[in-house]
Coordinates of C-alpha atoms in Angstrom, one line a residue:
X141 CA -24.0 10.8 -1.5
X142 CA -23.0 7.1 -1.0
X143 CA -25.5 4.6 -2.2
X144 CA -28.2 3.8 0.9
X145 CA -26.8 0.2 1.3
X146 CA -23.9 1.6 2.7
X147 CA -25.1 3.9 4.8
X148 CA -27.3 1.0 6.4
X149 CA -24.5 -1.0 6.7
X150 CA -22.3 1.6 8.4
X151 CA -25.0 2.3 11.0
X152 CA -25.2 -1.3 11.8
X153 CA -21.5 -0.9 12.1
X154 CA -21.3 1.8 14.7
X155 CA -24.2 0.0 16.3
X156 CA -22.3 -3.0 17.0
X157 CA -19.1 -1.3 17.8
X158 CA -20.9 0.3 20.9
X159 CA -22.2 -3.0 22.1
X160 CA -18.9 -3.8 22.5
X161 CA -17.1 -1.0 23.8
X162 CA -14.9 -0.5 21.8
X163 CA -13.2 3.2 20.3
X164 CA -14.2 3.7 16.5
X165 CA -13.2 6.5 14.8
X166 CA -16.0 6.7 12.6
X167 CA -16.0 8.7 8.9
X168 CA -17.0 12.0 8.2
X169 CA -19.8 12.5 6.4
X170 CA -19.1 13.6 2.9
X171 CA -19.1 16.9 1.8
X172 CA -21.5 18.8 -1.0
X173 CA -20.0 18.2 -4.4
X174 CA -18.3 21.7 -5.4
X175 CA -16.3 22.2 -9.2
X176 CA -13.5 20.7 -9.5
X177 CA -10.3 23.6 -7.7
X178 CA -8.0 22.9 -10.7
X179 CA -8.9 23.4 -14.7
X180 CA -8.6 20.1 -16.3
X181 CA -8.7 18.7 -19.5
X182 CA -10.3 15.7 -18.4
X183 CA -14.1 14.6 -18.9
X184 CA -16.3 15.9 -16.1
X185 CA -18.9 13.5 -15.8
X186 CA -20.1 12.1 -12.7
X187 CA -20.0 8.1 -12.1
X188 CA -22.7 6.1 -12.3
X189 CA -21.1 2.7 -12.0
X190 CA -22.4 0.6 -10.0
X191 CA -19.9 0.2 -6.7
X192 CA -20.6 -3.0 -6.0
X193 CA -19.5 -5.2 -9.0
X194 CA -16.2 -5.0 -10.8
X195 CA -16.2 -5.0 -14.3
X196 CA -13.2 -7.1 -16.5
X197 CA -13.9 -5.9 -19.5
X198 CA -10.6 -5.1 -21.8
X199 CA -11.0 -1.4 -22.0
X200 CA -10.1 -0.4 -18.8
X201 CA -6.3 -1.6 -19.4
X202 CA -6.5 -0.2 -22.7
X203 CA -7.4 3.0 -21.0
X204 CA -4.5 2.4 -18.3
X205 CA -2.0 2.5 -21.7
X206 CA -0.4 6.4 -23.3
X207 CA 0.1 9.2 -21.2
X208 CA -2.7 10.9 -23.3
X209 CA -5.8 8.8 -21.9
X210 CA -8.3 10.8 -20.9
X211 CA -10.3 9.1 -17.3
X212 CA -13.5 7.4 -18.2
X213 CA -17.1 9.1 -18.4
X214 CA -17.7 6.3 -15.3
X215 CA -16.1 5.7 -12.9
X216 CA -17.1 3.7 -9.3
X217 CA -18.6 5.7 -6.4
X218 CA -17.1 3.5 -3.9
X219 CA -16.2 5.9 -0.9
X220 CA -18.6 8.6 -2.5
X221 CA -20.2 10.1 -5.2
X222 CA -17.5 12.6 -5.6
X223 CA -14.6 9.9 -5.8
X224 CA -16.3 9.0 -9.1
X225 CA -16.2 12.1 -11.0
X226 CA -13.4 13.0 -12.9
X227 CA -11.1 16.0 -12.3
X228 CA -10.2 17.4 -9.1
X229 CA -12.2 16.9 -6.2
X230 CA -11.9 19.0 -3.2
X231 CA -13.3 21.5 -0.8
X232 CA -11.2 24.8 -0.8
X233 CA -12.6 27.4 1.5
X234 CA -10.9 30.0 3.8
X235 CA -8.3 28.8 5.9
X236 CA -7.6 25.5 3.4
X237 CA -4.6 25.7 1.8
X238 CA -4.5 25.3 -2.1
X239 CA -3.5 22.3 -3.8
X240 CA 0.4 22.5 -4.6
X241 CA 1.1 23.5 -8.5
X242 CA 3.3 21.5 -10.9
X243 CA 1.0 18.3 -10.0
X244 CA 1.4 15.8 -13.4
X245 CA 0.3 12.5 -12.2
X246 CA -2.7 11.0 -14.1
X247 CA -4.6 10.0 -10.3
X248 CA -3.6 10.7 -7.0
X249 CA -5.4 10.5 -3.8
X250 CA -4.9 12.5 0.0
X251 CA -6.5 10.4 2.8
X252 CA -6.4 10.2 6.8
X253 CA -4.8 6.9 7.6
X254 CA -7.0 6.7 10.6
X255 CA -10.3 8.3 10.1
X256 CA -10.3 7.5 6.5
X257 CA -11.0 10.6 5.4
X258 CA -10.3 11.6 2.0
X259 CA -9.2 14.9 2.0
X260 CA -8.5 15.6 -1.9
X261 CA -8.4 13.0 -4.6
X262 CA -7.5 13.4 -8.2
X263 CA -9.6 10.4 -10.9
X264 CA -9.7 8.5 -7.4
X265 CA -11.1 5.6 -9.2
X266 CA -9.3 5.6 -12.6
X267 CA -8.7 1.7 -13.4
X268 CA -5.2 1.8 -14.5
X269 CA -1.6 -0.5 -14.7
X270 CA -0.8 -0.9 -10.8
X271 CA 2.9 -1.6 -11.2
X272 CA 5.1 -3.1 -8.2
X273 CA 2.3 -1.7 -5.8
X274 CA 0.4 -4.2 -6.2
X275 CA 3.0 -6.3 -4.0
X276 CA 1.0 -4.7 -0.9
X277 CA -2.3 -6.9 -2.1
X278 CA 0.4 -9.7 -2.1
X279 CA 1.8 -9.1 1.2
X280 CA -1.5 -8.5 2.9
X281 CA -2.7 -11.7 1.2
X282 CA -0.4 -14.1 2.2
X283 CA 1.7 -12.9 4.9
X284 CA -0.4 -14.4 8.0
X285 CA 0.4 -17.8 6.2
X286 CA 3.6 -18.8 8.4
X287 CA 6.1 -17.7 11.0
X288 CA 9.0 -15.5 9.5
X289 CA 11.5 -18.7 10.6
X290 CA 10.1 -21.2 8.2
X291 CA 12.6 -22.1 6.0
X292 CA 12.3 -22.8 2.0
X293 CA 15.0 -24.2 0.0
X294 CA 14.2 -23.2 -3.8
X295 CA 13.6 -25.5 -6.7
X296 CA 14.0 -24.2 -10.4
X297 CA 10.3 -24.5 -10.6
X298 CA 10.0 -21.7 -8.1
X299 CA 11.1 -19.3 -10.1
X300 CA 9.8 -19.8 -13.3
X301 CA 7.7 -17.5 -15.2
X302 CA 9.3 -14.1 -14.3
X303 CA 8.6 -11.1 -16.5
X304 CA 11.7 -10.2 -18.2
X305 CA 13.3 -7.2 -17.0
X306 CA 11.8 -7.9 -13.8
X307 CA 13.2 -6.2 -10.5
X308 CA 15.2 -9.2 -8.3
X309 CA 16.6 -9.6 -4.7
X310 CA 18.9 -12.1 -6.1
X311 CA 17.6 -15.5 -5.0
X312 CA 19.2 -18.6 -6.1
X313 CA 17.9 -21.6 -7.1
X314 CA 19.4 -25.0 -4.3
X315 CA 19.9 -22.3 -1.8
X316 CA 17.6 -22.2 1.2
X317 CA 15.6 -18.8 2.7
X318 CA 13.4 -18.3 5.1
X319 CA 10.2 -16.2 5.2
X320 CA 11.9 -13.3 6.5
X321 CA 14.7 -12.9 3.8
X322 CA 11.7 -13.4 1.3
X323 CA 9.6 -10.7 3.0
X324 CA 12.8 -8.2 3.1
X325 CA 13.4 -9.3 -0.9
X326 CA 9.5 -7.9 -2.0
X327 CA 9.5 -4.9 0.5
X328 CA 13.1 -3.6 0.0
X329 CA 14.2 -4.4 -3.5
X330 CA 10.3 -5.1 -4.9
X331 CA 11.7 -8.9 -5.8
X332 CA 10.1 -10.7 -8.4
X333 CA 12.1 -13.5 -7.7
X334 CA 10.8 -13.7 -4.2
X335 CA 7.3 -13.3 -4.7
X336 CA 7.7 -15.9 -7.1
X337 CA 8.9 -17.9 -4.4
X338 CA 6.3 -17.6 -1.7
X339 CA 3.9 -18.0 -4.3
X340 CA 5.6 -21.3 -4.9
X341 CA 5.2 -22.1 -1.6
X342 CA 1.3 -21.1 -1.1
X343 CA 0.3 -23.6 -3.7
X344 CA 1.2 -21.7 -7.0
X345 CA 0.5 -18.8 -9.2
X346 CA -2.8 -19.1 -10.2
X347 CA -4.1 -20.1 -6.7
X348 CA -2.4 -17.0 -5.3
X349 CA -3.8 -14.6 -7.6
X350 CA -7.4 -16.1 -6.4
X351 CA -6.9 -15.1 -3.2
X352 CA -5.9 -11.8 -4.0
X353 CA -8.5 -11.3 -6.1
X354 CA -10.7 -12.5 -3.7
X355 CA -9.1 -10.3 -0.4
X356 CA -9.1 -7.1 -2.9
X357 CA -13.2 -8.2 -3.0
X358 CA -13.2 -8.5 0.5
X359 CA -11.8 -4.8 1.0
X360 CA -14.1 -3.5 -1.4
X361 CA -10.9 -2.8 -3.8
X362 CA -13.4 -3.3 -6.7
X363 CA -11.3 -1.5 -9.3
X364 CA -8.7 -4.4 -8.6
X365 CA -7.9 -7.2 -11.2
X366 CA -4.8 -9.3 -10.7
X367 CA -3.5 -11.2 -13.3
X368 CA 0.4 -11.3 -11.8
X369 CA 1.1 -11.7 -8.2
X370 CA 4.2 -9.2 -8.4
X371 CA 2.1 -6.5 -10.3
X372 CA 4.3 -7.3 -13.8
X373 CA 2.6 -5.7 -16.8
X374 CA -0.2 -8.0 -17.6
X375 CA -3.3 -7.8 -19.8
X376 CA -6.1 -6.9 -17.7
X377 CA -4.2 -5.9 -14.8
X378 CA -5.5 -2.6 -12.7
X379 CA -6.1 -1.0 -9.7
X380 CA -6.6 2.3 -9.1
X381 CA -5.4 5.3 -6.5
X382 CA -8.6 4.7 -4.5
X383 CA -8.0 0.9 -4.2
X384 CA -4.0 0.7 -3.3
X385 CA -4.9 3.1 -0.7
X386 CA -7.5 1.1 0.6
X387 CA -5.0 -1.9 0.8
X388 CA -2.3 0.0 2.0
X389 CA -4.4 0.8 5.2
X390 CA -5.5 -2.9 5.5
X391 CA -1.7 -4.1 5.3
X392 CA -0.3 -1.7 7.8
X393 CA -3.2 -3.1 10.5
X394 CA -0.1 -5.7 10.3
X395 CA 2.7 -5.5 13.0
X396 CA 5.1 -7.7 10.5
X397 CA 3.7 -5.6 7.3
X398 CA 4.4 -2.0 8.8
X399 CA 8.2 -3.4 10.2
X400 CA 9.2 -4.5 6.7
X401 CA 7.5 -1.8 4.7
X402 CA 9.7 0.8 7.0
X403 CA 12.6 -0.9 6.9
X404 CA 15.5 1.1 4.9
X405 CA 18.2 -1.4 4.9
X406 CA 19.2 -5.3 5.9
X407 CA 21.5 -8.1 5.0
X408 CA 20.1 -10.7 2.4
X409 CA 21.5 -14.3 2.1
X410 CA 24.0 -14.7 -0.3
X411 CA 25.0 -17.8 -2.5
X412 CA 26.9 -20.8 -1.1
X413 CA 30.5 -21.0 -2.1
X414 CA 33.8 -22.6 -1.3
X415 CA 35.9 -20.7 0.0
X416 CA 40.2 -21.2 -0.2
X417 CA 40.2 -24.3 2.3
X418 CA 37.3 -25.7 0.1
X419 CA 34.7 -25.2 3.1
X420 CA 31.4 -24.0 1.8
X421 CA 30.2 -20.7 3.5
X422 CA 27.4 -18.5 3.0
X423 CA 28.1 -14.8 2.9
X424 CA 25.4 -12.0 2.6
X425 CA 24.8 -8.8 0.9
X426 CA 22.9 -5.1 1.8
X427 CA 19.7 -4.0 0.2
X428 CA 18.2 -1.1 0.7
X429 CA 14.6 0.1 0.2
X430 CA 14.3 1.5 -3.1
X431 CA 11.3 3.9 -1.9
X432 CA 13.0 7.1 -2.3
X433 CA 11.0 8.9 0.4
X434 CA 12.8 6.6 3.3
X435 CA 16.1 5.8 1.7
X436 CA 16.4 9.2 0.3
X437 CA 18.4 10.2 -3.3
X438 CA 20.3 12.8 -4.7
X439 CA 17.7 14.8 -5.5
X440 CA 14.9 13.5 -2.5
X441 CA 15.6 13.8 0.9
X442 CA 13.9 11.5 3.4
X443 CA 10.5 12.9 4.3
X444 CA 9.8 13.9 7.8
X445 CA 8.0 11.0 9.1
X446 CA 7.8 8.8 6.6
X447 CA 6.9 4.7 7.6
X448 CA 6.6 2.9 4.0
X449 CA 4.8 1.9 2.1
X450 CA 5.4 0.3 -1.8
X451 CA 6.4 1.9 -5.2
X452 CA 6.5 0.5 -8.5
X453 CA 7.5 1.2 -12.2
X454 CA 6.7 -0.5 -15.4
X455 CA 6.1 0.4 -18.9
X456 CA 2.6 0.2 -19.1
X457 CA 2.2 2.1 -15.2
X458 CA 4.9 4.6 -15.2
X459 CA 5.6 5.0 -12.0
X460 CA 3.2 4.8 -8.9
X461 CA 3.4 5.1 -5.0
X462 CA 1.8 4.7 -2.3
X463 CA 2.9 6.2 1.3
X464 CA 1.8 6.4 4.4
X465 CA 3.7 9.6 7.3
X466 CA 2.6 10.4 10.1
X467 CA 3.5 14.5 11.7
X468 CA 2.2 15.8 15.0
X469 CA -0.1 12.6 15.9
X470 CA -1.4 12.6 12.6
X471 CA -0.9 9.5 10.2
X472 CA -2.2 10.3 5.9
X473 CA -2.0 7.6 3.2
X474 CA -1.1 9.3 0.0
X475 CA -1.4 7.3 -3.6
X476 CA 0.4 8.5 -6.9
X477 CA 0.2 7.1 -10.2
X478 CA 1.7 7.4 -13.2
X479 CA 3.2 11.2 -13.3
X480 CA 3.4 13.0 -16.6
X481 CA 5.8 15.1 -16.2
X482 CA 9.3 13.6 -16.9
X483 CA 11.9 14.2 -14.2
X484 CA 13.7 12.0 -11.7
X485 CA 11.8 10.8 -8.6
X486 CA 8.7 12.2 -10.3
X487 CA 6.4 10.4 -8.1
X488 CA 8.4 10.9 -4.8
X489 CA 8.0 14.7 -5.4
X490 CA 4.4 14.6 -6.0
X491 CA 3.9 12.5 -3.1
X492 CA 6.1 14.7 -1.1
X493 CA 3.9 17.8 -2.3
X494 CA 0.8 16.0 -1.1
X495 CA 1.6 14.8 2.3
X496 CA 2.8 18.4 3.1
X497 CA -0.4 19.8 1.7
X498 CA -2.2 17.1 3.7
X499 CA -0.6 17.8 6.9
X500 CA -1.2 21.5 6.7
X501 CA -4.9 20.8 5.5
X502 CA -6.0 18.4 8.0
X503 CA -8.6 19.6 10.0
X504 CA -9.4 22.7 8.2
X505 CA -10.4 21.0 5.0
X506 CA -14.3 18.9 4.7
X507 CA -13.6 15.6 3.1
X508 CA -14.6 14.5 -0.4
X509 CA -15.3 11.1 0.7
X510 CA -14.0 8.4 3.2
X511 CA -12.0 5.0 3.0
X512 CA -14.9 2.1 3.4
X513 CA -14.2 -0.8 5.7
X514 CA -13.4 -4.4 4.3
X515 CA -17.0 -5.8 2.9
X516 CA -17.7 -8.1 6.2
X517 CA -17.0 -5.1 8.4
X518 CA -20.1 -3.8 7.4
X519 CA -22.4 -7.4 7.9
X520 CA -24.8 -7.6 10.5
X521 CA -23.8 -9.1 14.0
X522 CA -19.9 -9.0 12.7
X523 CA -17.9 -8.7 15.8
X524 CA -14.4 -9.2 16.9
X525 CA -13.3 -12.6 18.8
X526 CA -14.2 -12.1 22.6
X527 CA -10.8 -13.9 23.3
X528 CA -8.8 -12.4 20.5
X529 CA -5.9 -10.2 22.0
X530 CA -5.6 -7.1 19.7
X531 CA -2.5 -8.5 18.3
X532 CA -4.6 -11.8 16.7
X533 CA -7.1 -9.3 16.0
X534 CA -5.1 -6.9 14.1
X535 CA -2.8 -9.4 12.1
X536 CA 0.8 -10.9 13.4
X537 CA 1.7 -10.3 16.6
X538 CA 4.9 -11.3 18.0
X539 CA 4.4 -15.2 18.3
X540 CA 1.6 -15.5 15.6
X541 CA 2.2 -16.6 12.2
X542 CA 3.6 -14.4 9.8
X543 CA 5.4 -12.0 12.4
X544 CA 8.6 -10.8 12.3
X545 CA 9.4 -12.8 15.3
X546 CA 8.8 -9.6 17.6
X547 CA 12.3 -7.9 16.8
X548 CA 13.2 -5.0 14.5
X549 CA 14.3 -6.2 10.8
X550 CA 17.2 -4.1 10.5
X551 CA 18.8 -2.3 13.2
X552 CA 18.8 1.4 13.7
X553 CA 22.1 2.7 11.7
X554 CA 23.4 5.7 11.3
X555 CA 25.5 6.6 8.5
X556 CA 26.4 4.6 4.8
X557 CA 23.7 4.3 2.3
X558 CA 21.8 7.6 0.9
X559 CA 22.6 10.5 3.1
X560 CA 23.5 8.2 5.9
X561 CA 19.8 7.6 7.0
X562 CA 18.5 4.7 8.8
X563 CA 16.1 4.0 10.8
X564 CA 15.2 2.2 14.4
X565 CA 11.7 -0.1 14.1
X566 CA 10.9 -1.2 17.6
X567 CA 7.0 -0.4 17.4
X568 CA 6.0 2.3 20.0
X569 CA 3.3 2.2 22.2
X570 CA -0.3 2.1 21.3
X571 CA -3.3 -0.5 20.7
X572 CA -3.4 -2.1 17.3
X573 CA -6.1 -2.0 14.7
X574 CA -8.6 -4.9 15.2
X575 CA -9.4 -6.7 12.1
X576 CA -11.0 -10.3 13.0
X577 CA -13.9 -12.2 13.1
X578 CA -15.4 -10.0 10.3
X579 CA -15.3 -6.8 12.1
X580 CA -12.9 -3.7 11.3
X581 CA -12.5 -1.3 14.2
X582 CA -10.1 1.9 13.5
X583 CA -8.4 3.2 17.1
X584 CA -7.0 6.7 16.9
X585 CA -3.8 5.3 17.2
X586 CA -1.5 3.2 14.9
X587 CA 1.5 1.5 16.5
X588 CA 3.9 2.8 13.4
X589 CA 7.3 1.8 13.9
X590 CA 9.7 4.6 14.7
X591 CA 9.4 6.7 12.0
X592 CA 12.4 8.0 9.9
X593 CA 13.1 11.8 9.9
X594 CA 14.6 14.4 8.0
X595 CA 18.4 14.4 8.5
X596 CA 20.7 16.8 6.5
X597 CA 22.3 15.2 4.1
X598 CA 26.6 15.3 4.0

């Protein structure tokens, strides 16, 4: 059962939200620990970790290294007891379907975007290499910190220190972006290059990866150590399942976060040139979202539903994925990391595997534990702005900073790209999550962009 300093906090919580009115959906309780559904190999001890500090010690990226690694003995208990323990956690009874078969992936999580319920969860909390996912942290970090028109002209200092081998939008050095293009380089094509750049222009890398260290503190994303603001293999770099979703939740309270992370394709700036009459122009080039779930592949389709969020791949993660679909009203967060089986769009079809199990689960099976609120949420007295509108309170709106300037970023368009799929991403109707003044208040309804669905493929 979660320790009794969260439970006090939560009351306090739910006391405050009724003072003010306001619609919470508020966690399930968790449910009795049962064994583990599915036979594992893997150390069945329960946590005992204390949830509320994050240790830095060097094992836990040694342990994030060969495919082999077993999860540690201890794990945190952040969320519940049962999110600690290793193995399979979830409650199978009649009417719940069974977990889908040829599942590789060394931690994976199933969660109710809006409740926060977690409905199954596989090493939840296993500390391992985050990979490119660990752009949302970024994005959640810094983009409130200007309007999608400001305009950056990039020095070579800007873009020094990139990982070799590291995934790039293409940005050149003398040529002049604004926040938008850089937003559409990290989301669509995972750009190191252009979270290089916006790092440049909040002060640096080092100061950046304070702040994310200290916002992954603030969402109680205590298995989170940054060490390199685009998630490139570094020593002493983790997260884990539980975490990324955690901050996959926090980013898409965003209205500019949830429009790029849905976004399948858009025109990038291209490099300056003469052109035969010795004019300089500017031309432009497509990208396309290489989450393979909303662009689609040879071998994926689009997934029914599907509004972002971020994948990654490294040598030291694999691959991992976090996404968030929503089906019949319903919106689930599903996290994936490192699959060992080896096959193309590994991770995709995991994650495919568990939304569909999620969806047809959902209010059948009990929970294993619950997505906590950011750490302020829970402080006594935290309450929203009386003045805030719900778009200040829940991140950009359209005039704030950091929005997307109220417009879709990439127009609805039929046909080109994988299996001619793209997507419209004016925001339908709905009230936005309200995440101000220290409080964290979850409406039933998330204003997700229009989602993508399945199309046939040619």
């Amino acid at each position: 059962m979660p320790a009794p300093k969260n439970s006090i906090r939560r009351s306090l919580l739910v006391i405050s939200t009724i003072v003010l009115s306001t619609v919470l959906t508020a966690p399930v309780a968790l449910a009795a620990p049962s064994p583990s559904s599915k036979p594992s190999a893997d150390s069945s001890a329960t946590a005992t970790a204390d949830p509320s500090k994050k240790s830095k010690d060097s094992k836990d990226s040694k342990e994030s290294k060969g495919s082999k690694a077993a999860p540690p003995a201890k794990m945190s208990t952040v969320g519940g007891t049962r999110l600690g323990q290793a193995g399979t956690q979830v409650n199978l009874a009649s009417g719940v379907p069974v977990l889908p078969k040829g599942l590789s992936a060394r931690s994976w999580i199933v969660a109710d975007a809006e409740s926060g319920e977690v409905l199954a969860a596989h090493n939840a909390h296993w500390r391992l290499a985050p990979a490119s996912t660990l752009k949302m942290l970024f994005a959640d970090t810094l983009l409130p910190k200007w309007p999608s028109s400001t305009e950056h002209k990039v020095e070579s200092s800007d873009l020094a220190g990139i990982g070799s081998g590291s995934s790039m939008v293409g940005i050149k050095e003398d040529e002049t972006y604004t926040v938008h293009d850089l937003w559409l380089g990290v989301f669509l094509r995972s750009g190191n290059d252009a979270v290089r750049v916006l790092a440049a222009m909040n002060g640096g890398v080092e100061s950046t990866v304070k702040e994310m260290n200290e916002h992954a503190e603030e969402l109680q994303a205590f298995d989170t150590v940054v060490v390199s603001p685009d998630g490139y293999d570094a020593e002493g770099q983790v997260s884990s399942a539980y975490d990324l979703t955690l901050i996959a939740r926090s980013g898409l309270q965003k209205k500019d976060f949830r429009e790029y992370a849905s976004t399948v394709r858009a025109d990038f700036p291209g490099e300056t040139k003469k052109n035969k009459k010795g004019k300089k122009v500017r031309g432009s080039f497509e990208i396309q979202n290489t989450n393979r779930l909303l662009s689609g592949d040879y071998d994926v389709p689009v997934y029914q539903g599907i509004a972002g969020v971020k994948n990654g791949n490294t040598t030291n993660a694999g691959a991992t994925f976090t996404g968030v679909a929503e089906q019949d009203g319903r919106v689930l967060l599903v996290t994936v990391m490192n699959p060992e089986k080896q096959e193309s769009n590994g991770v995709y079809k995991e994650t495919a595997k568990l939304l569909d199990w999620g969806f047809k689960a959902a209010g059948k099976v009990d929970p294993v534990g619950e997505l906590v609120p950011p750490g302020s949420a829970t402080q006594a007295g935290a309450r929203p702005d009386a003045g805030a509108s719900p778009d200040e309170a829940g991140g950009a709106g359209e005039d704030a900073p950091g929005a997307v300037g109220g417009k879709p970023v990439a127009s609805a368009a039929a046909g080109g790209g994988a299996g001619g799929i793209g997507t419209a991403l004016a925001v339908t109707g709905g009230v936005l999550v309200l995440l101000a003044g220290g409080a964290f208040l979850v409406n039933r309804r998330w204003p997700l962009p229009d989602l993508v669905r399945r199309r046939p493929h040619p």
